[in-house]
Amino acid sequence: LPVFWQRDVIVTGASSGIGEQMAYHLARMRSHILITAQTEAKLQKVNGKQSTPRVPGHHNIKQTK
């Protein structure tokens, strides 16, 4: 997916499955990603996994409901 290198991307359903894995992959490609999920708790889970040296970035978690 070189087309996504350093691009702005929205990933829906990013708290599990394909959406979660795609978010990690895009983050490693230094894309600027906005992830969405049904609850803040699910986003916090993904955020905790993303906070590794290989996946840098700024994280702002908010629930939309």
N, CA and C of each residue as an Amber inpcrd file, in Angstrom:
protein
   195
   0.8030000  -1.2010000   0.0000000   0.0000000   0.0000000   0.0000000
   0.8500000   1.2710000   0.0000000   1.8210000   1.4050000  -0.8720000
   2.6610000   2.5990000  -0.8770000   1.8770000   3.8850000  -1.1070000
   0.7010000   3.7810000  -1.7050000  -0.0990000   4.9690000  -1.9550000
  -0.5130000   5.6560000  -0.6500000  -0.4940000   4.9370000   0.4750000
  -0.8920000   5.4980000   1.7620000   0.2810000   6.0510000   2.5630000
   1.4830000   6.0520000   2.0160000   2.6630000   6.5430000   2.7380000
   2.4630000   8.0120000   3.0840000   2.4570000   8.3360000   4.3500000
   2.3140000   9.6940000   4.8830000   1.0480000  10.3920000   4.3870000
  -0.0460000   9.6830000   4.3290000  -1.3330000  10.2490000   3.9120000
  -2.2650000  10.3670000   5.1120000  -3.3390000  11.1370000   4.9630000
  -4.3950000  11.2220000   5.9630000  -5.4190000  10.1390000   5.6490000
  -5.7200000   9.2840000   6.6520000  -6.5940000   8.1390000   6.4250000
  -7.5700000   8.0120000   7.5880000  -8.8300000   7.6960000   7.2920000
  -9.8290000   7.3810000   8.3160000 -10.0680000   5.8810000   8.2640000
  -9.9460000   5.2200000   9.4260000 -10.1980000   3.7810000   9.5090000
 -11.3940000   3.5770000  10.4340000 -12.4930000   3.0890000   9.8810000
 -13.6650000   2.7950000  10.6980000 -13.5830000   1.3440000  11.1550000
 -14.1710000   1.0610000  12.2910000 -14.1150000  -0.2940000  12.8270000
 -12.7130000  -0.6980000  13.2190000 -11.9440000   0.2510000  13.7330000
 -10.5250000   0.0130000  14.0100000 -10.2600000  -0.6310000  15.3600000
 -11.2950000  -1.0700000  16.0570000 -11.0660000  -1.6580000  17.3790000
 -10.8320000  -3.1620000  17.3290000 -11.0430000  -3.7850000  16.1710000
 -10.8200000  -5.2330000  16.0840000 -10.7260000  -5.6590000  14.6190000
 -10.2620000  -6.8690000  14.4440000 -10.2490000  -7.4820000  13.1230000
  -9.4160000  -6.7600000  12.0800000  -9.9410000  -6.7390000  10.8630000
  -9.2240000  -6.1480000   9.7390000  -8.9860000  -4.6560000   9.9550000
  -9.9630000  -3.9460000  10.4880000  -9.8040000  -2.5160000  10.7340000
  -8.6660000  -2.2220000  11.6910000  -8.5560000  -3.0100000  12.7580000
  -7.4700000  -2.8220000  13.7280000  -6.1140000  -3.0810000  13.0790000
  -5.9960000  -4.1750000  12.3440000  -4.7250000  -4.5030000  11.7030000
  -4.3530000  -3.4680000  10.6390000  -5.3500000  -2.9640000   9.9290000
  -5.0850000  -1.9340000   8.9290000  -4.5880000  -0.6550000   9.5950000
  -5.1460000  -0.3050000  10.7380000  -4.6980000   0.8880000  11.4660000
  -3.2350000   0.7540000  11.8630000  -2.8350000  -0.4180000  12.3580000
  -1.4320000  -0.6310000  12.7340000  -0.5220000  -0.5270000  11.5060000
  -0.9480000  -1.1370000  10.4170000  -0.1430000  -1.1160000   9.1910000
   0.0330000   0.3190000   8.6800000  -1.0480000   1.0660000   8.6490000
  -0.9800000   2.4500000   8.1750000  -0.1370000   3.3110000   9.1040000
  -0.2030000   3.0560000  10.3970000   0.6160000   3.8130000  11.3510000
   2.1000000   3.5480000  11.1100000   2.4390000   2.3020000  10.8150000
   3.8430000   1.9880000  10.5140000   4.3070000   2.6730000   9.2310000
   3.3660000   2.9710000   8.3400000   3.6950000   3.6790000   7.1010000
   3.6960000   5.1930000   7.3210000   3.5850000   5.5990000   8.5670000
   3.5860000   7.0170000   8.9520000   2.3980000   7.7890000   8.3810000
   1.2920000   7.0750000   8.1310000   0.0580000   7.7530000   7.7450000
  -0.4930000   8.4770000   8.9640000  -1.2370000   9.5290000   8.7310000
  -1.9380000  10.2270000   9.8030000  -3.3280000   9.6070000   9.8450000
  -3.6110000   8.8320000  10.8950000  -4.8570000   8.0680000  10.8960000
  -5.8160000   8.5630000  11.9660000  -7.0810000   8.5320000  11.6010000
  -8.1800000   8.7720000  12.5200000  -8.9000000   7.4440000  12.6280000
  -8.9400000   6.8740000  13.8460000  -9.6140000   5.5920000  14.0160000
 -10.9330000   5.8110000  14.7370000 -11.9160000   4.9990000  14.3670000
 -13.2240000   5.0870000  15.0010000 -13.6300000   3.7160000  15.5160000
 -14.4290000   3.7320000  16.5730000 -14.9950000   2.5100000  17.1430000
 -16.2700000   2.9050000  17.8770000 -17.0110000   1.9150000  18.3400000
 -18.2760000   2.2050000  18.9960000 -18.1020000   2.8130000  20.3820000
 -17.0330000   2.4740000  21.0790000 -16.8550000   2.9980000  22.4350000
 -15.4300000   3.4770000  22.6590000 -15.2780000   4.3640000  23.6210000
 -13.9580000   4.8670000  23.9780000 -13.0790000   3.7450000  24.5140000
 -13.6630000   2.8110000  25.2590000 -12.8860000   1.7010000  25.8240000
 -12.2060000   0.8910000  24.7210000 -12.9050000   0.6520000  23.6330000
 -12.3150000  -0.1020000  22.5200000 -11.1700000   0.6770000  21.8790000
 -11.3320000   1.9880000  21.7570000 -10.2580000   2.8050000  21.1890000
  -9.0490000   2.8460000  22.1160000  -9.2890000   2.8800000  23.4280000
  -8.1860000   2.8750000  24.3870000  -7.3780000   1.5840000  24.2590000
  -8.0660000   0.4660000  24.0210000  -7.3780000  -0.8190000  23.8530000
  -6.4360000  -0.7580000  22.6530000  -6.9090000  -0.2410000  21.5480000
  -6.0840000  -0.1220000  20.3440000  -4.9550000   0.8680000  20.5840000
  -5.2480000   1.9680000  21.2350000  -4.2340000   2.9770000  21.5280000
  -3.1190000   2.3850000  22.3820000  -3.4600000   1.5560000  23.3480000
  -2.4500000   0.9210000  24.1940000  -1.5270000   0.0220000  23.3990000
  -2.0690000  -0.6810000  22.4330000  -1.2510000  -1.5510000  21.5930000
  -0.3850000  -0.7470000  20.6380000  -0.8740000   0.4140000  20.2030000
  -0.1320000   1.2260000  19.2390000   1.0460000   1.9430000  19.8600000
   1.0450000   2.1530000  21.1430000   2.0980000   2.9480000  21.7850000
   3.3770000   2.1390000  21.9320000   3.9580000   1.7880000  20.8090000
   5.2180000   1.0620000  20.7870000   6.2280000   1.8890000  20.0070000
   7.5120000   1.6380000  20.1740000   8.5150000   2.4120000  19.4300000
   8.3470000   2.3490000  17.9160000   7.7830000   1.2350000  17.3830000
   7.6520000   1.1310000  15.9290000   6.4850000   1.9430000  15.3970000
   5.5370000   2.2780000  16.2500000   4.3370000   2.9640000  15.7930000
   4.2160000   4.2960000  16.5260000   4.8830000   5.3290000  16.0160000
   4.8300000   6.6280000  16.6800000   3.5090000   7.3350000  16.3980000
   3.2450000   8.3770000  17.1360000   2.0810000   9.1800000  16.8070000
   1.4510000   9.8440000  18.0020000   0.5400000  10.7380000  17.7100000
  -0.2210000  11.4540000  18.7150000  -1.5850000  10.7920000  18.7990000
  -2.0700000  10.5690000  20.0000000  -3.3410000   9.8810000  20.1810000
  -4.3050000  10.7780000  20.9500000  -5.4710000  10.9890000  20.3990000
  -6.5170000  11.7610000  21.0400000  -7.7680000  10.9020000  21.0210000
  -8.1750000  10.4030000  22.1830000  -9.2890000   9.4640000  22.2760000
 -10.5190000  10.1980000  22.7840000 -11.6040000  10.1140000  22.0210000
 -12.8700000  10.7040000  22.4450000 -14.0020000   9.7990000  21.9980000
 -15.0170000   9.7300000  22.8260000 -16.2080000   8.9690000  22.4800000
 -17.1810000   9.9040000  21.7860000 -17.8450000   9.4300000  20.7430000
 -18.7360000  10.2910000  19.9750000 -20.1940000  10.1750000  20.3930000
 -20.5280000   9.2020000  21.2120000 -21.9360000   9.0370000  21.6140000
 -22.2340000   9.8260000  22.8560000
